[in-house]
Structures are given as C-alpha cells and as structure tokens.
Amino acid sequence: MVTRNEVKERMGYIGTHGVAALHRYKYSGVDHSYVAKYVLQPFWTRFVNFFPLWMPPNMITLTGFMFLLTSALLGYIYSPHLDTAPPRWVHFAHGLLLFLYQTFDAVDGKQARRTNSSSPLGELFDHGCDALACAFESMAFGSTAMCGRDTFWFWVISAVPFYGATWEHFFTNTLILPAVNGPTEGLMLIYVAHFFTALVGAEWWPQHFGKSFPFLNWVPFISEIQTYKAVLYLMIAFAVMPTIAFNVSNVYKVVQARKGSMLLALAMLYPFVVLMGGVLVWDYLSASNLMESYPHLVILGTGLAFGFLVGRMILAHLCDEPKGLKTNMCMSLLYLPFAIANALTARLNDGLDGNFAITSFLCRVPLVDEFWWDSIYTLQHLSFMKSRQPWALIASEGRFEVVLSYLDVIRTQIKNNKERSLKNAVIDLASMSGGMKDIDD
C-alpha cells in the first residue's frame, strides 16, 4: 500500500501552499466580444443541452481539441510542405473542424456550471488545449493559404496574444477578452477564410494582394506582395499590436497599484522570447532551410514548448506559487542551444580551407542531420509535457486533493438527485485520475 505522504514525496510538484490555494481559487473572466454576446452565446447556450449531464466538461474540451488535430493531419497529408494546394473539400473540412472546435471550447465551461463540476483542473486543461491549438490551426491555415515557411509567422501572431492574455491574467486575476479583436472574432475570420478558399481555390493566396483585391491596387508597397503576407502584416498592425498594448497597460496598472516592479513583470515574458528567438536563430543558421523543409515539425515542436510555458504560468497562478517560475520555464528550452550549435557546425564547415578534399564533403553539412534534430526537438517537448506538464493536476502533488474534491462534487450531485448515475461518476473519475494504477486504496 502506498500512502498519501509517500506519493507526495514521489511527485512533489505543488507545495502545501499551492494545494490550499487551489481550494480557494475562483475563476474570473470578462468577455467584451459583441459577436460572442449577441450572436454566438445564444447558440452555445442551446448547443450545450445536446450533451448528457454525465459527460465531463474536460471530455468536451478534449473532443474539440481532436477536431483541430484532425484538421492539422489533413493539412499534412495533402500539403506536406504547406506550399501545395490541397483539394477544395479539405479547405471546407478545415473550416468546419475549426468551427466545431470553437463551439466545443465555448460550451465546456457551460457544461461545468450545468453539472456543478467547475474546478481549477478544468481551467488548466482548457487553456492548455487552447495553447496547443495555436500550433495545429496554424498548420491547417498554412495548407489553406500555401504559406510554406511563413506558416511559422501565423503561429507567432496567434501565440503572442495568447501568451500576453495569460500573462495579464497572472497579474490581474481576471481573463479579459477585448470587444473586437479577441479569440472569438479571430477564429471566425479564420474559418470564414477556409470556407472562402474552398470556393476560390488555394491559389488565391500566393498571388499579389493588388490582384486579389483590385480596388486596393493603389496602396503602395502592400499591393505588390503576396496576399497571405499582406494579411499577416495587417493582422500584426491592427490585431496583435493593439492587443499587446492592452495587456501591458492592464498589467502596468496592477503593478503600480501593488507598488511592484514592472521590470520583474516583463521578465515573465523572457522564456517566450527565448523560445521564439531560439527557433528563428536555428532556422537562420540551418543548412537545410529548416522551416521550408520541415514546417510541420518546427511548428509542432515549438507549439508543444509553448504549451508547456503557458501551462507552467497557469499552474503558478492557480496555486499562487510564482517562485522559480521563470527558471522552470527556461529549463524546458535547454534543447535549443544544442540544436543551434549543430546548425552552426555547417557554417563552420563552410569556412574550411577549400584546398582540403574533406571540404567538399563537410560543406554546409551539420554534424547531425537536421531532420533528426527537429524530430528529437518535437519528441523531447512531447515527452517533457507528458512527464512534467500538470495539465490536469493529476500528475501533481495535489492529485489526492483534486480527487477528494471531485468525490465531494459527485456526492453532492447524487444527493441532489441530479441525472448522474454512480456508475458514470466512477467512470468519469477513472478517466480523470489516469495514472493512479500504482496507488492502492
């Protein structure tokens, strides 16, 4: 028999203070989106009634995430390098799957309130899946717009506001979604773009912006670049930058009110900057044109690393344990310097004296083939998340406390004669507790 204390010593992920903070935590969020309030909320309120009361909210979240995983897989099958046009039905599938993801992501919280099963676990799992969704939807859109290596930048413009909102939430304790440039409008624009591409074809995106929209051919500079690049620049200027300014402004007000240090607050952005900068340096030094040759691997590996960073920040916020956060986040990025060093060997080999016969063999060839480095990069972050990422506080010291709290919820539901059988409650708990096979009662 394994006791609770022995399990805590074995898993030590959340301290005693963190477990106590979890019990006190209350989610706070404000959505100012007009589209969500007046168009989609009525639909979501009706749609949630299709789910049975015994269905866990996290299962709805996971199902929605699987829609995006399917969409990214379709993009990989029909556009391996994200520079060829898939069949038009694939674009329609991308749009439909993204719409379903948005719907399921919106109703999981309603299901939690409907079944009285809201918990920090749900918030962590929901936002964790959303963080990974940035990568999978970027790959899907990259296949639709034939962005090739520039698909990475579409991941950037989705990841930057997401990280900024998570960072802001860490300080303000309230997740604030803006009125017109929030995730609701962003996802809507993307699946409308997928449906539009199903009608006009993917070839519409690589042509000059002036030809795509003839009435805008008078605009200097932008009319001569490819349409998807023009969209990228416009998104940065009118969506990403204002959102980041909004995040920084809100954090600054809170830090000033608490008489804290804004520099320390900004330091929490450092791991994300290191991640983006490291990948860009790796691509710049790459002899095999990394993002062009292996765009899916680069985005997937970077997206997994991003998911870990977001998960760590959310967990620190839920448990009120910020100490050591930046160090733990940066520890997950230690692989990048080795990948950069491997790419740098190709540059060094390129500089060898041309009189040596070995030069022709070594020239522009890294020490280890970059396909394997990129594969290890992706698998390393997948393994790191699986073994150390507390998506569901199941992998943490707080496992028992979460399970006991959940049992209390089940007991209350049964006592109140809600439509939830004991059998389904046990199945739900088993799916939640996952890796507890080695723990005896």
Short mmCIF file of C-alpha atoms in Angstrom, two decimals:
data_model
loop_
_atom_site.label_atom_id
_atom_site.label_comp_id
_atom_site.label_asym_id
_atom_site.label_seq_id
_atom_site.Cartn_x
_atom_site.Cartn_y
_atom_site.Cartn_z
CA MET A 1 0.00 0.00 0.00
CA VAL A 2 1.29 3.44 -0.96
CA THR A 3 0.36 6.18 1.49
CA ARG A 4 -0.57 9.72 0.62
CA ASN A 5 2.65 11.13 2.07
CA GLU A 6 4.76 8.68 0.07
CA VAL A 7 3.02 9.72 -3.12
CA LYS A 8 3.59 13.39 -2.26
CA GLU A 9 7.30 12.75 -1.75
CA ARG A 10 7.43 10.90 -5.05
CA MET A 11 5.60 13.51 -7.08
CA GLY A 12 6.34 16.81 -5.32
CA TYR A 13 5.00 19.22 -7.94
CA ILE A 14 2.77 21.54 -5.92
CA GLY A 15 3.63 22.66 -2.41
CA THR A 16 1.32 22.69 0.59
CA HIS A 17 0.59 26.37 -0.02
CA GLY A 18 -0.36 25.57 -3.62
CA VAL A 19 -2.81 22.85 -2.62
CA ALA A 20 -4.50 25.25 -0.19
CA ALA A 21 -4.63 27.94 -2.90
CA LEU A 22 -6.35 25.52 -5.28
CA HIS A 23 -9.23 25.10 -2.85
CA ARG A 24 -9.62 28.89 -2.60
CA TYR A 25 -9.29 29.61 -6.32
CA LYS A 26 -12.25 31.13 -8.18
CA TYR A 27 -12.15 31.72 -11.92
CA SER A 28 -12.82 35.26 -13.11
CA GLY A 29 -13.26 36.21 -16.74
CA VAL A 30 -14.81 39.01 -18.79
CA ASP A 31 -15.68 38.68 -22.47
CA HIS A 32 -16.46 42.03 -24.13
CA SER A 33 -16.91 40.47 -27.58
CA TYR A 34 -20.03 41.74 -29.34
CA VAL A 35 -20.05 38.74 -31.67
CA ALA A 36 -19.94 36.32 -28.75
CA LYS A 37 -22.57 38.20 -26.75
CA TYR A 38 -25.17 38.84 -29.44
CA VAL A 39 -24.55 36.08 -32.00
CA LEU A 40 -22.79 33.03 -30.61
CA GLN A 41 -23.78 32.94 -26.92
CA PRO A 42 -27.46 32.17 -27.68
CA PHE A 43 -26.32 29.33 -29.97
CA TRP A 44 -23.86 27.96 -27.40
CA THR A 45 -26.49 28.09 -24.64
CA ARG A 46 -28.78 25.85 -26.71
CA PHE A 47 -26.00 23.63 -28.04
CA VAL A 48 -24.77 22.59 -24.58
CA ASN A 49 -28.11 20.85 -23.98
CA PHE A 50 -27.11 18.19 -26.52
CA PHE A 51 -24.52 16.86 -24.07
CA PRO A 52 -25.72 14.47 -21.34
CA LEU A 53 -25.27 15.57 -17.74
CA TRP A 54 -22.92 12.67 -17.01
CA MET A 55 -20.42 13.85 -19.66
CA PRO A 56 -17.36 15.52 -18.07
CA PRO A 57 -16.57 19.05 -19.32
CA ASN A 58 -12.97 18.02 -19.94
CA MET A 59 -14.19 15.34 -22.35
CA ILE A 60 -15.93 18.07 -24.36
CA THR A 61 -12.69 20.08 -24.32
CA LEU A 62 -10.69 17.07 -25.50
CA THR A 63 -13.18 16.27 -28.26
CA GLY A 64 -12.93 19.82 -29.56
CA PHE A 65 -9.15 19.61 -29.49
CA MET A 66 -9.28 16.38 -31.53
CA PHE A 67 -11.14 18.28 -34.27
CA LEU A 68 -8.12 20.58 -34.67
CA LEU A 69 -5.73 17.64 -34.54
CA THR A 70 -7.67 16.07 -37.42
CA SER A 71 -7.54 19.35 -39.34
CA ALA A 72 -3.76 19.61 -38.97
CA LEU A 73 -3.38 15.98 -40.05
CA LEU A 74 -5.38 16.67 -43.22
CA GLY A 75 -3.08 19.60 -43.95
CA TYR A 76 -0.01 17.39 -43.55
CA ILE A 77 -1.40 14.65 -45.81
CA TYR A 78 -2.38 16.95 -48.67
CA SER A 79 0.32 19.62 -48.28
CA PRO A 80 3.46 18.10 -46.66
CA HIS A 81 5.47 21.32 -47.02
CA LEU A 82 2.49 23.69 -46.79
CA ASP A 83 3.20 25.05 -50.27
CA THR A 84 0.89 22.95 -52.46
CA ALA A 85 -2.86 23.30 -52.93
CA PRO A 86 -4.99 20.61 -51.22
CA PRO A 87 -8.35 19.55 -52.72
CA ARG A 88 -11.06 22.10 -52.11
CA TRP A 89 -13.00 19.81 -49.80
CA VAL A 90 -10.03 19.93 -47.42
CA HIS A 91 -10.49 23.70 -47.01
CA PHE A 92 -14.15 23.17 -46.23
CA ALA A 93 -13.19 20.48 -43.70
CA HIS A 94 -10.67 22.88 -42.10
CA GLY A 95 -13.40 25.50 -41.66
CA LEU A 96 -15.96 23.06 -40.29
CA LEU A 97 -13.50 21.46 -37.85
CA LEU A 98 -12.39 24.87 -36.58
CA PHE A 99 -16.00 25.94 -36.07
CA LEU A 100 -16.65 22.74 -34.09
CA TYR A 101 -13.51 23.35 -32.02
CA GLN A 102 -14.68 26.87 -31.18
CA THR A 103 -18.14 25.59 -30.26
CA PHE A 104 -16.91 22.77 -28.03
CA ASP A 105 -14.35 25.08 -26.41
CA ALA A 106 -17.13 27.54 -25.59
CA VAL A 107 -19.63 25.06 -24.16
CA ASP A 108 -17.27 23.09 -21.90
CA GLY A 109 -17.50 25.83 -19.28
CA LYS A 110 -21.29 25.88 -19.60
CA GLN A 111 -21.31 22.11 -19.08
CA ALA A 112 -19.15 22.54 -15.98
CA ARG A 113 -21.58 25.05 -14.48
CA ARG A 114 -24.51 22.90 -15.59
CA THR A 115 -23.14 19.87 -13.72
CA ASN A 116 -21.64 21.82 -10.82
CA SER A 117 -18.18 20.48 -11.66
CA SER A 118 -16.15 23.64 -12.26
CA SER A 119 -12.59 23.31 -10.98
CA PRO A 120 -9.04 24.64 -11.48
CA LEU A 121 -8.40 21.39 -13.35
CA GLY A 122 -10.91 22.44 -15.99
CA GLU A 123 -9.29 25.85 -16.46
CA LEU A 124 -5.81 24.35 -16.74
CA PHE A 125 -6.89 21.68 -19.20
CA ASP A 126 -8.99 24.08 -21.28
CA HIS A 127 -6.32 26.75 -21.64
CA GLY A 128 -3.64 24.10 -22.14
CA CYS A 129 -5.53 22.69 -25.13
CA ASP A 130 -6.07 26.22 -26.44
CA ALA A 131 -2.32 26.87 -26.28
CA LEU A 132 -1.61 23.75 -28.33
CA ALA A 133 -4.43 24.68 -30.70
CA CYS A 134 -2.40 27.69 -31.86
CA ALA A 135 0.09 25.30 -33.49
CA PHE A 136 -2.41 22.89 -35.01
CA GLU A 137 -4.61 25.59 -36.52
CA SER A 138 -1.54 27.40 -37.87
CA MET A 139 -0.61 24.23 -39.75
CA ALA A 140 -4.16 23.89 -41.08
CA PHE A 141 -4.25 27.51 -42.25
CA GLY A 142 -0.75 27.16 -43.73
CA SER A 143 -2.04 24.42 -46.02
CA THR A 144 -5.07 26.52 -46.98
CA ALA A 145 -3.07 29.65 -47.84
CA MET A 146 0.04 27.77 -49.11
CA CYS A 147 2.24 29.82 -46.78
CA GLY A 148 5.17 27.39 -46.74
CA ARG A 149 7.90 28.54 -44.36
CA ASP A 150 5.89 31.67 -43.48
CA THR A 151 3.35 29.48 -41.69
CA PHE A 152 5.54 29.86 -38.61
CA TRP A 153 4.65 33.56 -38.51
CA PHE A 154 0.95 32.75 -38.45
CA TRP A 155 1.69 30.66 -35.37
CA VAL A 156 3.52 33.68 -33.90
CA ILE A 157 0.57 36.06 -34.39
CA SER A 158 -1.70 33.58 -32.62
CA ALA A 159 0.75 32.68 -29.84
CA VAL A 160 1.81 36.23 -28.93
CA PRO A 161 -1.69 37.48 -27.97
CA PHE A 162 -2.41 34.19 -26.22
CA TYR A 163 0.73 34.43 -24.10
CA GLY A 164 0.02 38.10 -23.46
CA ALA A 165 -3.50 37.33 -22.23
CA THR A 166 -2.18 34.55 -19.96
CA TRP A 167 0.49 36.90 -18.61
CA GLU A 168 -2.11 39.59 -17.98
CA HIS A 169 -4.38 37.07 -16.25
CA PHE A 170 -1.49 36.11 -13.96
CA PHE A 171 -1.36 39.65 -12.57
CA THR A 172 -4.95 40.87 -12.81
CA ASN A 173 -6.63 37.58 -11.77
CA THR A 174 -9.20 38.20 -14.49
CA LEU A 175 -9.10 36.95 -18.07
CA ILE A 176 -10.20 39.94 -20.15
CA LEU A 177 -11.23 39.38 -23.78
CA PRO A 178 -11.49 42.57 -25.88
CA ALA A 179 -14.55 43.69 -27.81
CA VAL A 180 -13.49 43.28 -31.44
CA ASN A 181 -10.03 41.70 -31.67
CA GLY A 182 -10.40 38.75 -29.32
CA PRO A 183 -10.23 35.00 -30.00
CA THR A 184 -13.91 34.79 -30.97
CA GLU A 185 -13.50 37.19 -33.89
CA GLY A 186 -10.10 35.73 -34.79
CA LEU A 187 -11.40 32.17 -35.07
CA MET A 188 -14.43 33.36 -37.00
CA LEU A 189 -12.23 35.15 -39.54
CA ILE A 190 -10.10 32.04 -39.96
CA TYR A 191 -12.91 29.58 -40.62
CA VAL A 192 -14.57 32.08 -42.96
CA ALA A 193 -11.20 32.22 -44.79
CA HIS A 194 -11.21 28.41 -45.01
CA PHE A 195 -14.73 28.37 -46.47
CA PHE A 196 -13.82 31.20 -48.87
CA THR A 197 -10.77 29.25 -50.06
CA ALA A 198 -12.97 26.22 -50.72
CA LEU A 199 -14.82 28.42 -53.24
CA VAL A 200 -11.94 30.28 -54.94
CA GLY A 201 -9.08 27.79 -54.50
CA ALA A 202 -5.82 27.99 -52.56
CA GLU A 203 -4.08 29.70 -55.49
CA TRP A 204 -5.83 32.92 -54.49
CA TRP A 205 -3.48 33.40 -51.52
CA PRO A 206 0.00 33.44 -53.14
CA GLN A 207 -0.95 35.99 -55.84
CA HIS A 208 -0.23 39.69 -55.42
CA PHE A 209 -2.51 41.49 -53.00
CA GLY A 210 -3.41 44.05 -55.67
CA LYS A 211 -4.77 41.27 -57.90
CA SER A 212 -6.69 39.63 -55.06
CA PHE A 213 -8.41 42.92 -54.24
CA PRO A 214 -8.21 45.14 -57.38
CA PHE A 215 -9.77 48.10 -55.58
CA LEU A 216 -6.71 48.14 -53.28
CA ASN A 217 -4.06 48.07 -56.01
CA TRP A 218 -3.35 51.76 -55.37
CA VAL A 219 -1.97 51.02 -51.89
CA PRO A 220 1.84 51.45 -52.04
CA PHE A 221 4.14 48.54 -51.13
CA ILE A 222 1.42 46.20 -49.89
CA SER A 223 -0.27 45.69 -53.28
CA GLU A 224 2.89 44.07 -54.69
CA ILE A 225 3.34 41.42 -52.01
CA GLN A 226 1.61 38.07 -51.77
CA THR A 227 -1.90 38.13 -50.36
CA TYR A 228 -1.19 35.92 -47.36
CA LYS A 229 1.78 38.12 -46.43
CA ALA A 230 -0.38 41.24 -46.67
CA VAL A 231 -2.93 39.59 -44.38
CA LEU A 232 -0.10 38.72 -41.97
CA TYR A 233 1.15 42.32 -41.86
CA LEU A 234 -2.36 43.71 -41.42
CA MET A 235 -3.05 41.28 -38.58
CA ILE A 236 0.15 42.33 -36.82
CA ALA A 237 -0.66 46.02 -37.20
CA PHE A 238 -4.37 46.01 -36.35
CA ALA A 239 -4.84 42.97 -34.10
CA VAL A 240 -1.64 41.79 -32.43
CA MET A 241 -0.03 45.13 -31.55
CA PRO A 242 -3.18 46.73 -30.05
CA THR A 243 -3.84 43.57 -28.03
CA ILE A 244 -0.30 43.52 -26.62
CA ALA A 245 -0.55 47.22 -25.76
CA PHE A 246 -3.82 46.48 -23.95
CA ASN A 247 -2.18 43.62 -21.98
CA VAL A 248 0.84 45.71 -20.98
CA SER A 249 -1.37 48.63 -19.94
CA ASN A 250 -3.51 46.45 -17.68
CA VAL A 251 -0.50 44.76 -16.08
CA TYR A 252 1.17 48.14 -15.54
CA LYS A 253 -1.88 49.45 -13.66
CA VAL A 254 -1.93 46.40 -11.37
CA VAL A 255 1.83 46.51 -10.73
CA GLN A 256 1.66 50.22 -9.92
CA ALA A 257 -1.26 49.69 -7.56
CA ARG A 258 0.71 46.99 -5.74
CA LYS A 259 3.87 49.12 -5.78
CA GLY A 260 5.71 46.33 -7.57
CA SER A 261 8.35 46.25 -10.29
CA MET A 262 7.28 46.40 -13.92
CA LEU A 263 10.68 45.04 -14.94
CA LEU A 264 10.04 41.90 -12.91
CA ALA A 265 6.62 41.59 -14.51
CA LEU A 266 8.12 41.94 -18.00
CA ALA A 267 10.74 39.32 -17.09
CA MET A 268 7.98 36.72 -17.21
CA LEU A 269 7.88 37.27 -20.98
CA TYR A 270 11.53 36.24 -21.24
CA PRO A 271 11.01 32.45 -21.70
CA PHE A 272 8.62 33.05 -24.59
CA VAL A 273 11.06 35.50 -26.22
CA VAL A 274 13.84 32.92 -25.81
CA LEU A 275 11.66 30.27 -27.46
CA MET A 276 10.81 32.42 -30.49
CA GLY A 277 14.31 33.87 -30.81
CA GLY A 278 15.96 30.46 -30.45
CA VAL A 279 13.84 28.91 -33.19
CA LEU A 280 14.47 31.86 -35.54
CA VAL A 281 18.25 31.68 -34.95
CA TRP A 282 18.16 27.93 -35.53
CA ASP A 283 16.33 28.46 -38.83
CA TYR A 284 18.74 31.23 -39.88
CA LEU A 285 21.77 29.00 -39.30
CA SER A 286 20.11 25.91 -40.73
CA ALA A 287 21.82 24.40 -43.75
CA SER A 288 18.64 22.59 -44.76
CA ASN A 289 16.31 25.62 -44.60
CA LEU A 290 14.54 24.26 -41.56
CA MET A 291 11.14 25.92 -41.82
CA GLU A 292 10.85 25.20 -45.52
CA SER A 293 11.91 21.56 -45.32
CA TYR A 294 10.14 20.56 -42.09
CA PRO A 295 7.46 23.18 -41.35
CA HIS A 296 5.15 20.77 -39.52
CA LEU A 297 7.90 19.51 -37.22
CA VAL A 298 9.12 23.02 -36.39
CA ILE A 299 5.65 24.35 -35.60
CA LEU A 300 4.64 21.22 -33.69
CA GLY A 301 7.79 21.20 -31.55
CA THR A 302 7.58 24.93 -30.91
CA GLY A 303 3.86 24.66 -30.18
CA LEU A 304 4.48 21.94 -27.60
CA ALA A 305 7.17 24.05 -25.93
CA PHE A 306 4.75 26.99 -25.94
CA GLY A 307 2.07 24.83 -24.38
CA PHE A 308 4.42 23.92 -21.57
CA LEU A 309 5.30 27.57 -20.89
CA VAL A 310 1.63 28.54 -20.79
CA GLY A 311 0.78 25.58 -18.57
CA ARG A 312 3.50 26.45 -16.08
CA MET A 313 2.30 30.04 -15.86
CA ILE A 314 -1.32 28.98 -15.40
CA LEU A 315 -0.35 26.47 -12.72
CA ALA A 316 1.69 29.09 -10.86
CA HIS A 317 -1.34 31.39 -10.96
CA LEU A 318 -3.78 28.72 -9.80
CA CYS A 319 -1.51 27.68 -6.92
CA ASP A 320 -0.21 31.16 -6.11
CA GLU A 321 3.35 29.82 -6.35
CA PRO A 322 5.33 32.14 -8.67
CA LYS A 323 8.68 31.37 -7.05
CA GLY A 324 11.07 29.71 -9.51
CA LEU A 325 8.56 30.00 -12.36
CA LYS A 326 10.88 31.61 -14.93
CA THR A 327 13.68 29.15 -14.14
CA ASN A 328 11.40 26.13 -14.58
CA MET A 329 10.04 27.54 -17.83
CA CYS A 330 13.51 28.15 -19.26
CA MET A 331 14.65 24.65 -18.26
CA SER A 332 12.31 23.28 -20.92
CA LEU A 333 14.20 25.24 -23.60
CA LEU A 334 17.67 23.84 -22.91
CA TYR A 335 17.50 21.75 -26.07
CA LEU A 336 17.55 24.81 -28.34
CA PRO A 337 21.24 25.78 -27.75
CA PHE A 338 22.31 22.28 -28.81
CA ALA A 339 20.19 22.46 -31.97
CA ILE A 340 21.67 25.88 -32.79
CA ALA A 341 25.19 24.58 -32.16
CA ASN A 342 24.55 21.67 -34.52
CA ALA A 343 23.36 24.07 -37.23
CA LEU A 344 26.41 26.25 -36.57
CA THR A 345 28.73 23.33 -37.40
CA ALA A 346 27.56 23.59 -41.01
CA ARG A 347 28.61 27.26 -41.08
CA LEU A 348 31.99 26.40 -39.58
CA ASN A 349 32.49 23.60 -42.07
CA ASP A 350 31.57 26.01 -44.85
CA GLY A 351 34.52 28.18 -43.82
CA LEU A 352 37.18 25.47 -44.10
CA ASP A 353 40.07 25.92 -46.49
CA GLY A 354 38.99 24.88 -49.96
CA ASN A 355 42.28 23.05 -50.58
CA PHE A 356 41.22 20.20 -48.32
CA ALA A 357 39.38 17.37 -50.01
CA ILE A 358 37.23 16.94 -46.93
CA THR A 359 35.72 20.39 -47.50
CA SER A 360 33.51 19.21 -50.35
CA PHE A 361 32.08 16.57 -48.06
CA LEU A 362 31.59 18.78 -45.00
CA CYS A 363 30.50 21.98 -46.74
CA ARG A 364 27.10 23.11 -45.42
CA VAL A 365 26.58 19.77 -43.72
CA PRO A 366 25.82 19.87 -39.98
CA LEU A 367 27.25 17.37 -37.56
CA VAL A 368 23.86 15.63 -37.23
CA ASP A 369 21.19 15.69 -39.93
CA GLU A 370 18.68 18.40 -39.04
CA PHE A 371 15.69 16.18 -39.71
CA TRP A 372 16.73 14.09 -36.73
CA TRP A 373 17.41 17.16 -34.61
CA ASP A 374 13.99 18.55 -35.48
CA SER A 375 12.34 15.20 -34.75
CA ILE A 376 14.12 14.97 -31.38
CA TYR A 377 13.15 18.60 -30.69
CA THR A 378 9.48 17.72 -31.17
CA LEU A 379 9.60 14.41 -29.31
CA GLN A 380 11.58 15.97 -26.47
CA HIS A 381 8.90 18.57 -25.83
CA LEU A 382 6.16 15.97 -26.20
CA SER A 383 7.91 13.76 -23.63
CA PHE A 384 8.62 16.75 -21.39
CA MET A 385 4.96 17.72 -21.37
CA LYS A 386 3.80 14.15 -20.79
CA SER A 387 6.10 13.58 -17.84
CA ARG A 388 6.18 17.04 -16.24
CA GLN A 389 3.25 19.08 -17.53
CA PRO A 390 0.42 19.16 -15.00
CA TRP A 391 -2.40 19.71 -17.48
CA ALA A 392 -4.70 18.02 -15.07
CA LEU A 393 -3.46 18.35 -11.52
CA ILE A 394 -3.43 14.54 -11.68
CA ALA A 395 0.33 14.49 -12.24
CA SER A 396 0.95 16.67 -9.26
CA GLU A 397 1.22 16.58 -5.52
CA GLY A 398 -2.35 17.83 -5.41
CA ARG A 399 -3.69 14.68 -7.05
CA PHE A 400 -5.39 13.33 -3.95
CA GLU A 401 -6.87 16.67 -3.02
CA VAL A 402 -8.36 17.07 -6.51
CA VAL A 403 -9.80 13.55 -6.47
CA LEU A 404 -11.27 14.03 -2.99
CA SER A 405 -12.76 17.36 -4.03
CA TYR A 406 -14.22 15.72 -7.10
CA LEU A 407 -15.73 12.96 -4.97
CA ASP A 408 -17.39 15.67 -2.90
CA VAL A 409 -18.91 17.10 -6.09
CA ILE A 410 -20.19 13.67 -7.13
CA ARG A 411 -21.67 13.05 -3.68
CA THR A 412 -23.45 16.41 -3.80
CA GLN A 413 -24.82 15.69 -7.27
CA ILE A 414 -26.16 12.29 -6.23
CA LYS A 415 -27.64 13.75 -3.04
CA ASN A 416 -29.45 16.38 -5.11
CA ASN A 417 -30.91 13.66 -7.35
CA LYS A 418 -29.27 15.04 -10.47
CA GLU A 419 -29.27 12.91 -13.61
CA ARG A 420 -25.96 11.28 -12.93
CA SER A 421 -25.58 7.61 -12.04
CA LEU A 422 -22.94 6.38 -9.63
CA LYS A 423 -21.54 4.18 -12.38
CA ASN A 424 -21.00 7.11 -14.72
CA ALA A 425 -19.48 9.14 -11.89
CA VAL A 426 -16.94 6.39 -11.22
CA ILE A 427 -16.12 6.16 -14.95
CA ASP A 428 -15.67 9.93 -15.04
CA LEU A 429 -13.37 9.81 -12.02
CA ALA A 430 -11.34 6.98 -13.54
CA SER A 431 -10.82 8.92 -16.75
CA MET A 432 -9.71 11.90 -14.70
CA SER A 433 -7.30 10.05 -12.42
CA GLY A 434 -5.48 8.32 -15.30
CA GLY A 435 -2.11 7.33 -13.97
CA MET A 436 -3.15 6.18 -10.48
CA LYS A 437 -2.85 2.48 -11.21
CA ASP A 438 0.07 2.10 -8.84
CA ILE A 439 -1.78 3.56 -5.86
CA ASP A 440 -3.74 1.21 -3.60
CA ASP A 441 -6.67 2.34 -1.51
#
